Amino acid sequence: MNQYPNFQLKVNQIGPACSFELLWGKGQQVSANLVYPDTLTAAYQSWAKAYRDYYQQGVRGRVVNQGGAKLDPHSQLAETQSNLLREMTNWLDSRELSPLRVTMAQVIKKWLKSNSLTQVDLFLTCSSLELERLPWEAWDLESQLAAAVKLRMIRSPNNIRGSQGKPRSDYRRGRARILAIFGDDTGLDFARDVQALSTLKTLAEVKVITKGKQSIHELRANIFQAIADAQGWDMLFFAGHSQETQNSGGELAIAPGVAITLEELRPSLEIAQASGLQFALFNSCSGLSIAKTLIDLGLNQVVIMREPIPNSVAQLFVVRFLEVLVEQQDVVEAVEASRLFLKQQYQIKYPSGYLIPSLFGHPGAGFYRLEPSGWRAGCQRLLPTAKQAIALGALGLFSLLPSVQDLCLNGRTLTQAVYRDLTEQVTENTNPQVLLVLIDEESFEKAEITQRSPLDRSYLAKILNRLLVLDARVIGFDYLLDRPQGVNDRILARSIDEAVKERGNLLVFGSIMERGVELGVHPNISDLNFIAQGSVESFSLFQVPLPQDCLKVCPFTYLLALNQKIFAANSVPVRANSSGPYKTLIVKNFEDLGGHGLLIDFLKIVRLNPVIDYSIPPKTVYKPIAAHKLLEEDKSFNGEVVLVVSGGYAEAGINGAADYFSAPWGFQFWQSKIFESRNQINGGEINAYIVHHWLTQQWIIPFPGLLAILIAGGLGRAIALQQESSGNSKKGLVFKCGVLNILYLLLSLQAYVSLRILFPWLFPSLAFWFVFLTSLRKKSYEK
């Protein structure tokens, strides 16, 4: 199908009258009648005689000398050309054709309201040879319509029995194939034609046939066989002498005194058309019957010269035509650019030369253009239009807004939680790897503790002592112990000494950075040669570059998980006053036990920050127990890492920031399953998830959102372009794409569970549908 909307104008001559029928859309039409003036016929005949007199030698056809002109040939031709164009303009500007012009302007205005158009095509069909010989391309209808579009004229024969050519992709891929036949060169010079064709070699495979030393029989056979080549051709080029004929479709001179008619070539041309031949360029004389025959046969477009054409003008035309074609413009643009080139640059030297070339085309066919082949060309075709690029850019920038990302991530974790529940893809873990000790309001009341911020450290000592009795090995305290508390510090210090020096426990405490200095455990409480402290200021899985900068400041959750790995591997290092900071010791010597080094480095290089997976239920991540219950009840340990945290009491937090947050929707979903409505989550629960992810490597890696938007947009454009070339049903394709979109959602949900990769769905889907529909949208002129 043509990319642009089009009109069809049929001009039928019946005796002295002409009827003009304008057709568009699906059956809409308007008509007008106009007398064909005898003065126009006389003007054409005078111009034709002056034209032949001026170009008596070196034309690509057989011109009969009709006698000398009374005036200077150049002046005579210029005068008759001016008279012909004036007579034709006066005729076409007649009041009788006003309804057609008004209708065209109104229809174009309507198209412009619903489509972004730059040009409109007008297919002109003339019923008589007398009308066909007129230079219709000089009709300045565009300016009369006063429309903000370019009006392109393409001729179309009265009879078209062959169907239009199928898309090139149905026949072959790769470089275009061009067959160039150089016929009788008597009085002609093909040097510039050959040179012009050579410029196509980067985009096309060009095969040239010349007479050479072949016999006439061999030459004819070679031409027939070449045209019917099984590999097919995209374009047929002929240069030489040619003539119109009444019954044989025109004839081509292939050698001095030897010609082939198109009727003889018909079997070979039919094979070529069925094998993908779409376009033909006859850089020879008097080609009206040739063009009509080839379009009737099924070719998409044919360029011919309506009159005898001087060799020099023919060469200038073909050079410029192929230059534009190499720029990947379609044949309509190439013909118009070549005509304009002849008019502006060579009107004085070669008067009327620009009036001779004409383009014939099949109204239903797409216009031929040379397209680059290979993967680069394919990628270039997928590039969005300017409006699509702006929309994709805006969508990408919008998706990067933190609030938008949080909202989307929240929605996704909820969707994933529901999906896990519906598909029963939840691991029933009766022994979570984290024991979460919650110091809550009830614990404070039972212990009669009034000092909550900072927390009474003697209570932490009680909890630690109880954990030692219960044989807990790896314990983390999500508390900042940077300020002295006098006697309470000494009580906690004794408990810590017993844990690390006598029992070999692995303890980790919280810290923060203030003015470039890490503030953590006060020296009155413990020596950093025996315990570790890590940052509790962020809930990011990769808060700082690991492991290099971990020697300076390291995430609390990472150190806790690393200590658990060390304990599980029975590789607890010997700690002493002379061994140096315990954190440095384990980060340097036991980094590999974390099993994350290479992955962390890679994710940081590509700037992918894993996200916490709240789609898994809390019961598989941690087992919560209130601090007072831990102190009162018996508890058996199975090697869990213990995390002592605030239970959400009001005073909890650092530097005035509360230690409870809006609960992720996935987390809320699982809480609702156990009839516990919670819209908040405390920092300790978040850290429990992070420790769990470090231990199980069950983090979720997000696929880059911007890349997903670009891929989706490219896919939408690729599918739309494929539909355009195949001509399949648009409605059927939209339905299939809807199914494909749902299938992608299901696959992305499962990939999240199985591969632990978060493939975004919402914004890529919006990008896909926007690009797809704007590339595919049904034009108003098709309705």
CSV table of C-alpha atoms in Angstrom, one decimal, residues 32-34 92-102:
chain,number,residue,atom,x,y,z
A,32,ALA,CA,-16.9,17.8,-14.0
A,33,ASN,CA,-17.1,18.2,-17.8
A,34,LEU,CA,-15.0,20.4,-19.9
A,92,LEU,CA,-7.2,23.4,-16.5
A,93,ASP,CA,-8.0,26.6,-14.6
A,94,SER,CA,-11.4,26.7,-16.2
A,95,ARG,CA,-14.4,27.5,-13.9
A,96,GLU,CA,-15.9,24.1,-14.8
A,97,LEU,CA,-13.1,22.4,-12.8
A,98,SER,CA,-13.6,24.5,-9.7
A,99,PRO,CA,-15.7,21.9,-7.9
A,100,LEU,CA,-12.8,19.4,-8.2
A,101,ARG,CA,-10.3,21.8,-6.9
A,102,VAL,CA,-12.5,22.8,-4.0
